Amino acid sequence: MSTPYVGEIRMFAGNFAPVGWAFCAGQLVPISENDVLFQLIGTTYGGDGQETFALPNLQSRVPMHQGSGFVLGQAAGSENVTLTSQQMPVHGHTATATTGGNTAGQPGGNYLAQGADIYETNTAGNAAMSPSLTTAGGSQPHSNIQPFLCVNFIISLYGIFPSQS
């Protein structure tokens, strides 16, 4: 493995951080032992800036380059979301009825059956109706996580100090 830059982040398939590297788990580290890395990232990811600073926390997070309104060190997003009616596409539900009668206790398909023509046999049945539909959904959050494979992200604590170009 070539000598890394200080602060370089790599994916690592092992279950430990190699010597000179640390997991990107948001942990606080002492400035006194990691002063070169502190010069690069400061308190971008947390810490008090006097005694400690935090490493980036990539646990359950997808890394993204800064820009388009997102700044270095910013965390955003949610693993679970609950949609509101304003976020759902415009759609409608229909009430269905049939003119075929049914004498069973539970009419087939649970449709409204034709009413009896009590007053006149030559006229179609007229009935004032105010059908209503019940609300759909349960307002429960659903998973918002893309397909993934878990690997560890590690950050180099030592190495070549990157020069600005």
PDB file of C-alpha atoms in Angstrom:
ATOM      1  CA  MET A   1       0.000   0.000   0.000  1.00  0.00           C
ATOM      2  CA  SER A   2       1.469   3.362  -0.970  1.00  0.00           C
ATOM      3  CA  THR A   3       2.045   6.035   1.653  1.00  0.00           C
ATOM      4  CA  PRO A   4      -1.283   7.792   2.188  1.00  0.00           C
ATOM      5  CA  TYR A   5      -1.970  11.473   2.604  1.00  0.00           C
ATOM      6  CA  VAL A   6      -2.778  12.507   6.166  1.00  0.00           C
ATOM      7  CA  GLY A   7      -6.592  12.627   6.333  1.00  0.00           C
ATOM      8  CA  GLU A   8      -7.073  10.328   3.341  1.00  0.00           C
ATOM      9  CA  ILE A   9     -10.169   8.146   3.676  1.00  0.00           C
ATOM     10  CA  ARG A  10     -10.280   4.642   2.222  1.00  0.00           C
ATOM     11  CA  MET A  11     -12.722   1.766   2.262  1.00  0.00           C
ATOM     12  CA  PHE A  12     -11.396  -1.263   4.131  1.00  0.00           C
ATOM     13  CA  ALA A  13     -12.926  -4.759   4.202  1.00  0.00           C
ATOM     14  CA  GLY A  14     -11.255  -5.786   7.478  1.00  0.00           C
ATOM     15  CA  ASN A  15     -12.865  -5.687  10.908  1.00  0.00           C
ATOM     16  CA  PHE A  16     -10.037  -3.613  12.432  1.00  0.00           C
ATOM     17  CA  ALA A  17      -8.302  -0.343  11.579  1.00  0.00           C
ATOM     18  CA  PRO A  18      -4.675  -0.919  10.506  1.00  0.00           C
ATOM     19  CA  VAL A  19      -1.826   0.768  12.375  1.00  0.00           C
ATOM     20  CA  GLY A  20      -1.751   4.480  11.530  1.00  0.00           C
ATOM     21  CA  TRP A  21      -5.432   4.493  10.569  1.00  0.00           C
ATOM     22  CA  ALA A  22      -8.667   4.953  12.521  1.00  0.00           C
ATOM     23  CA  PHE A  23     -12.289   4.108  11.810  1.00  0.00           C
ATOM     24  CA  CYS A  24     -14.402   6.985  10.508  1.00  0.00           C
ATOM     25  CA  ALA A  25     -16.833   6.621  13.408  1.00  0.00           C
ATOM     26  CA  GLY A  26     -17.080  10.191  14.681  1.00  0.00           C
ATOM     27  CA  GLN A  27     -14.895   9.531  17.712  1.00  0.00           C
ATOM     28  CA  LEU A  28     -13.082  12.330  19.527  1.00  0.00           C
ATOM     29  CA  VAL A  29      -9.289  12.158  19.367  1.00  0.00           C
ATOM     30  CA  PRO A  30      -6.723  14.248  21.257  1.00  0.00           C
ATOM     31  CA  ILE A  31      -5.188  17.134  19.318  1.00  0.00           C
ATOM     32  CA  SER A  32      -1.883  16.584  21.152  1.00  0.00           C
ATOM     33  CA  GLU A  33      -1.481  13.137  19.535  1.00  0.00           C
ATOM     34  CA  ASN A  34      -2.889  14.042  16.110  1.00  0.00           C
ATOM     35  CA  ASP A  35      -1.793  17.641  15.527  1.00  0.00           C
ATOM     36  CA  VAL A  36      -1.036  17.192  11.809  1.00  0.00           C
ATOM     37  CA  LEU A  37      -4.469  15.747  11.080  1.00  0.00           C
ATOM     38  CA  PHE A  38      -6.029  18.510  13.207  1.00  0.00           C
ATOM     39  CA  GLN A  39      -4.282  21.097  10.985  1.00  0.00           C
ATOM     40  CA  LEU A  40      -6.167  19.635   8.026  1.00  0.00           C
ATOM     41  CA  ILE A  41      -9.673  19.024   9.355  1.00  0.00           C
ATOM     42  CA  GLY A  42      -9.883  21.109  12.538  1.00  0.00           C
ATOM     43  CA  THR A  43     -13.321  20.862  14.156  1.00  0.00           C
ATOM     44  CA  THR A  44     -15.156  20.330  10.851  1.00  0.00           C
ATOM     45  CA  TYR A  45     -16.603  17.081  12.226  1.00  0.00           C
ATOM     46  CA  GLY A  46     -16.833  18.116  15.898  1.00  0.00           C
ATOM     47  CA  GLY A  47     -14.729  18.455  19.020  1.00  0.00           C
ATOM     48  CA  ASP A  48     -13.870  21.422  21.202  1.00  0.00           C
ATOM     49  CA  GLY A  49     -10.804  22.541  19.211  1.00  0.00           C
ATOM     50  CA  GLN A  50      -8.822  22.941  22.454  1.00  0.00           C
ATOM     51  CA  GLU A  51      -8.189  19.372  23.557  1.00  0.00           C
ATOM     52  CA  THR A  52     -10.076  17.228  21.031  1.00  0.00           C
ATOM     53  CA  PHE A  53     -11.428  17.063  17.506  1.00  0.00           C
ATOM     54  CA  ALA A  54     -13.724  14.513  15.893  1.00  0.00           C
ATOM     55  CA  LEU A  55     -13.039  12.209  12.995  1.00  0.00           C
ATOM     56  CA  PRO A  56     -15.682  12.000  10.258  1.00  0.00           C
ATOM     57  CA  ASN A  57     -18.594   9.697  11.105  1.00  0.00           C
ATOM     58  CA  LEU A  58     -19.429   7.501   8.122  1.00  0.00           C
ATOM     59  CA  GLN A  59     -21.407   4.938  10.131  1.00  0.00           C
ATOM     60  CA  SER A  60     -24.645   4.314   8.209  1.00  0.00           C
ATOM     61  CA  ARG A  61     -23.822   7.240   5.910  1.00  0.00           C
ATOM     62  CA  VAL A  62     -23.005   7.623   2.234  1.00  0.00           C
ATOM     63  CA  PRO A  63     -20.095   9.996   1.519  1.00  0.00           C
ATOM     64  CA  MET A  64     -20.872  12.889  -0.809  1.00  0.00           C
ATOM     65  CA  HIS A  65     -18.658  15.606  -2.286  1.00  0.00           C
ATOM     66  CA  GLN A  66     -19.337  19.137  -1.023  1.00  0.00           C
ATOM     67  CA  GLY A  67     -21.258  21.537  -3.237  1.00  0.00           C
ATOM     68  CA  SER A  68     -24.816  22.202  -4.427  1.00  0.00           C
ATOM     69  CA  GLY A  69     -25.665  23.763  -1.070  1.00  0.00           C
ATOM     70  CA  PHE A  70     -23.913  21.139   1.069  1.00  0.00           C
ATOM     71  CA  VAL A  71     -20.776  22.105   2.995  1.00  0.00           C
ATOM     72  CA  LEU A  72     -17.843  20.023   4.174  1.00  0.00           C
ATOM     73  CA  GLY A  73     -18.745  18.159   7.374  1.00  0.00           C
ATOM     74  CA  GLN A  74     -22.511  18.558   6.965  1.00  0.00           C
ATOM     75  CA  ALA A  75     -24.629  15.474   7.651  1.00  0.00           C
ATOM     76  CA  ALA A  76     -28.145  15.232   6.233  1.00  0.00           C
ATOM     77  CA  GLY A  77     -30.777  12.699   5.266  1.00  0.00           C
ATOM     78  CA  SER A  78     -32.924  10.229   7.133  1.00  0.00           C
ATOM     79  CA  GLU A  79     -33.003   6.445   7.261  1.00  0.00           C
ATOM     80  CA  ASN A  80     -36.800   6.403   7.692  1.00  0.00           C
ATOM     81  CA  VAL A  81     -39.394   8.814   6.320  1.00  0.00           C
ATOM     82  CA  THR A  82     -43.133   9.291   6.693  1.00  0.00           C
ATOM     83  CA  LEU A  83     -44.800  10.704   3.602  1.00  0.00           C
ATOM     84  CA  THR A  84     -47.439  13.377   3.968  1.00  0.00           C
ATOM     85  CA  SER A  85     -50.410  13.787   1.638  1.00  0.00           C
ATOM     86  CA  GLN A  86     -48.647  16.788   0.063  1.00  0.00           C
ATOM     87  CA  GLN A  87     -45.748  14.534  -0.990  1.00  0.00           C
ATOM     88  CA  MET A  88     -47.963  11.932  -2.667  1.00  0.00           C
ATOM     89  CA  PRO A  89     -48.789  12.288  -6.363  1.00  0.00           C
ATOM     90  CA  VAL A  90     -52.249  13.585  -7.227  1.00  0.00           C
ATOM     91  CA  HIS A  91     -54.602  10.635  -7.624  1.00  0.00           C
ATOM     92  CA  GLY A  92     -58.207   9.651  -7.034  1.00  0.00           C
ATOM     93  CA  HIS A  93     -60.208   6.734  -5.739  1.00  0.00           C
ATOM     94  CA  THR A  94     -63.509   5.674  -7.263  1.00  0.00           C
ATOM     95  CA  ALA A  95     -66.646   4.272  -5.688  1.00  0.00           C
ATOM     96  CA  THR A  96     -68.089   1.393  -7.729  1.00  0.00           C
ATOM     97  CA  ALA A  97     -71.732   0.289  -7.851  1.00  0.00           C
ATOM     98  CA  THR A  98     -73.656  -2.245  -9.917  1.00  0.00           C
ATOM     99  CA  THR A  99     -77.294  -2.646 -10.949  1.00  0.00           C
ATOM    100  CA  GLY A 100     -77.225  -6.420 -10.497  1.00  0.00           C
ATOM    101  CA  GLY A 101     -78.936  -7.509  -7.281  1.00  0.00           C
ATOM    102  CA  ASN A 102     -77.590 -10.042  -4.852  1.00  0.00           C
ATOM    103  CA  THR A 103     -79.504 -11.886  -2.168  1.00  0.00           C
ATOM    104  CA  ALA A 104     -76.504 -13.187  -0.250  1.00  0.00           C
ATOM    105  CA  GLY A 105     -75.542 -11.728   3.126  1.00  0.00           C
ATOM    106  CA  GLN A 106     -72.276 -10.498   1.639  1.00  0.00           C
ATOM    107  CA  PRO A 107     -72.886  -9.233  -1.909  1.00  0.00           C
ATOM    108  CA  GLY A 108     -70.310 -10.397  -4.442  1.00  0.00           C
ATOM    109  CA  GLY A 109     -67.401  -7.969  -4.671  1.00  0.00           C
ATOM    110  CA  ASN A 110     -69.052  -5.892  -1.930  1.00  0.00           C
ATOM    111  CA  TYR A 111     -70.797  -3.685  -4.480  1.00  0.00           C
ATOM    112  CA  LEU A 112     -74.018  -1.782  -3.843  1.00  0.00           C
ATOM    113  CA  ALA A 113     -76.955  -3.721  -5.247  1.00  0.00           C
ATOM    114  CA  GLN A 114     -79.968  -2.324  -7.133  1.00  0.00           C
ATOM    115  CA  GLY A 115     -82.755  -0.995  -4.947  1.00  0.00           C
ATOM    116  CA  ALA A 116     -86.274  -2.454  -5.220  1.00  0.00           C
ATOM    117  CA  ASP A 117     -88.714  -0.552  -7.469  1.00  0.00           C
ATOM    118  CA  ILE A 118     -91.459  -0.115  -4.874  1.00  0.00           C
ATOM    119  CA  TYR A 119     -93.626   2.530  -6.514  1.00  0.00           C
ATOM    120  CA  GLU A 120     -93.283   1.864 -10.209  1.00  0.00           C
ATOM    121  CA  THR A 121     -91.932  -1.067 -12.143  1.00  0.00           C
ATOM    122  CA  ASN A 122     -91.234   0.741 -15.427  1.00  0.00           C
ATOM    123  CA  THR A 123     -88.793   3.309 -14.051  1.00  0.00           C
ATOM    124  CA  ALA A 124     -85.186   2.937 -13.161  1.00  0.00           C
ATOM    125  CA  GLY A 125     -84.478   3.275  -9.461  1.00  0.00           C
ATOM    126  CA  ASN A 126     -83.440   6.748  -8.352  1.00  0.00           C
ATOM    127  CA  ALA A 127     -81.656   7.139  -5.084  1.00  0.00           C
ATOM    128  CA  ALA A 128     -79.802  10.090  -3.670  1.00  0.00           C
ATOM    129  CA  MET A 129     -76.395   8.900  -2.579  1.00  0.00           C
ATOM    130  CA  SER A 130     -73.451  10.551  -0.878  1.00  0.00           C
ATOM    131  CA  PRO A 131     -70.738   7.915  -1.129  1.00  0.00           C
ATOM    132  CA  SER A 132     -67.561   8.519   0.809  1.00  0.00           C
ATOM    133  CA  LEU A 133     -64.221   6.787   0.693  1.00  0.00           C
ATOM    134  CA  THR A 134     -62.102   6.097   3.718  1.00  0.00           C
ATOM    135  CA  THR A 135     -58.580   7.391   4.134  1.00  0.00           C
ATOM    136  CA  ALA A 136     -55.852   5.110   2.850  1.00  0.00           C
ATOM    137  CA  GLY A 137     -52.523   4.515   4.542  1.00  0.00           C
ATOM    138  CA  GLY A 138     -51.383   4.400   8.119  1.00  0.00           C
ATOM    139  CA  SER A 139     -48.819   7.228   8.347  1.00  0.00           C
ATOM    140  CA  GLN A 140     -46.121   4.745   9.318  1.00  0.00           C
ATOM    141  CA  PRO A 141     -42.504   5.538   8.407  1.00  0.00           C
ATOM    142  CA  HIS A 142     -40.887   3.425   5.721  1.00  0.00           C
ATOM    143  CA  SER A 143     -37.257   2.619   5.048  1.00  0.00           C
ATOM    144  CA  ASN A 144     -35.455   5.148   2.871  1.00  0.00           C
ATOM    145  CA  ILE A 145     -32.186   3.189   2.573  1.00  0.00           C
ATOM    146  CA  GLN A 146     -30.719   2.361  -0.815  1.00  0.00           C
ATOM    147  CA  PRO A 147     -29.306  -1.143  -1.391  1.00  0.00           C
ATOM    148  CA  PHE A 148     -25.911  -1.383   0.307  1.00  0.00           C
ATOM    149  CA  LEU A 149     -22.928  -3.498   1.294  1.00  0.00           C
ATOM    150  CA  CYS A 150     -21.260  -2.684   4.602  1.00  0.00           C
ATOM    151  CA  VAL A 151     -17.518  -1.993   4.575  1.00  0.00           C
ATOM    152  CA  ASN A 152     -15.428   0.074   6.965  1.00  0.00           C
ATOM    153  CA  PHE A 153     -14.160   3.555   6.175  1.00  0.00           C
ATOM    154  CA  ILE A 154     -10.774   4.382   7.659  1.00  0.00           C
ATOM    155  CA  ILE A 155      -8.874   7.671   7.851  1.00  0.00           C
ATOM    156  CA  SER A 156      -5.100   8.006   7.753  1.00  0.00           C
ATOM    157  CA  LEU A 157      -3.687   9.541  10.926  1.00  0.00           C
ATOM    158  CA  TYR A 158      -0.155   9.827   9.495  1.00  0.00           C
ATOM    159  CA  GLY A 159       1.488  10.088   6.104  1.00  0.00           C
ATOM    160  CA  ILE A 160       2.275  12.741   3.534  1.00  0.00           C
ATOM    161  CA  PHE A 161       0.967  16.222   4.299  1.00  0.00           C
ATOM    162  CA  PRO A 162      -0.999  17.230   1.190  1.00  0.00           C
ATOM    163  CA  SER A 163       0.117  20.425  -0.508  1.00  0.00           C
ATOM    164  CA  GLN A 164      -2.447  22.826  -1.926  1.00  0.00           C
ATOM    165  CA  SER A 165      -2.267  23.418  -5.632  1.00  0.00           C
TER     166      SER A 165
END
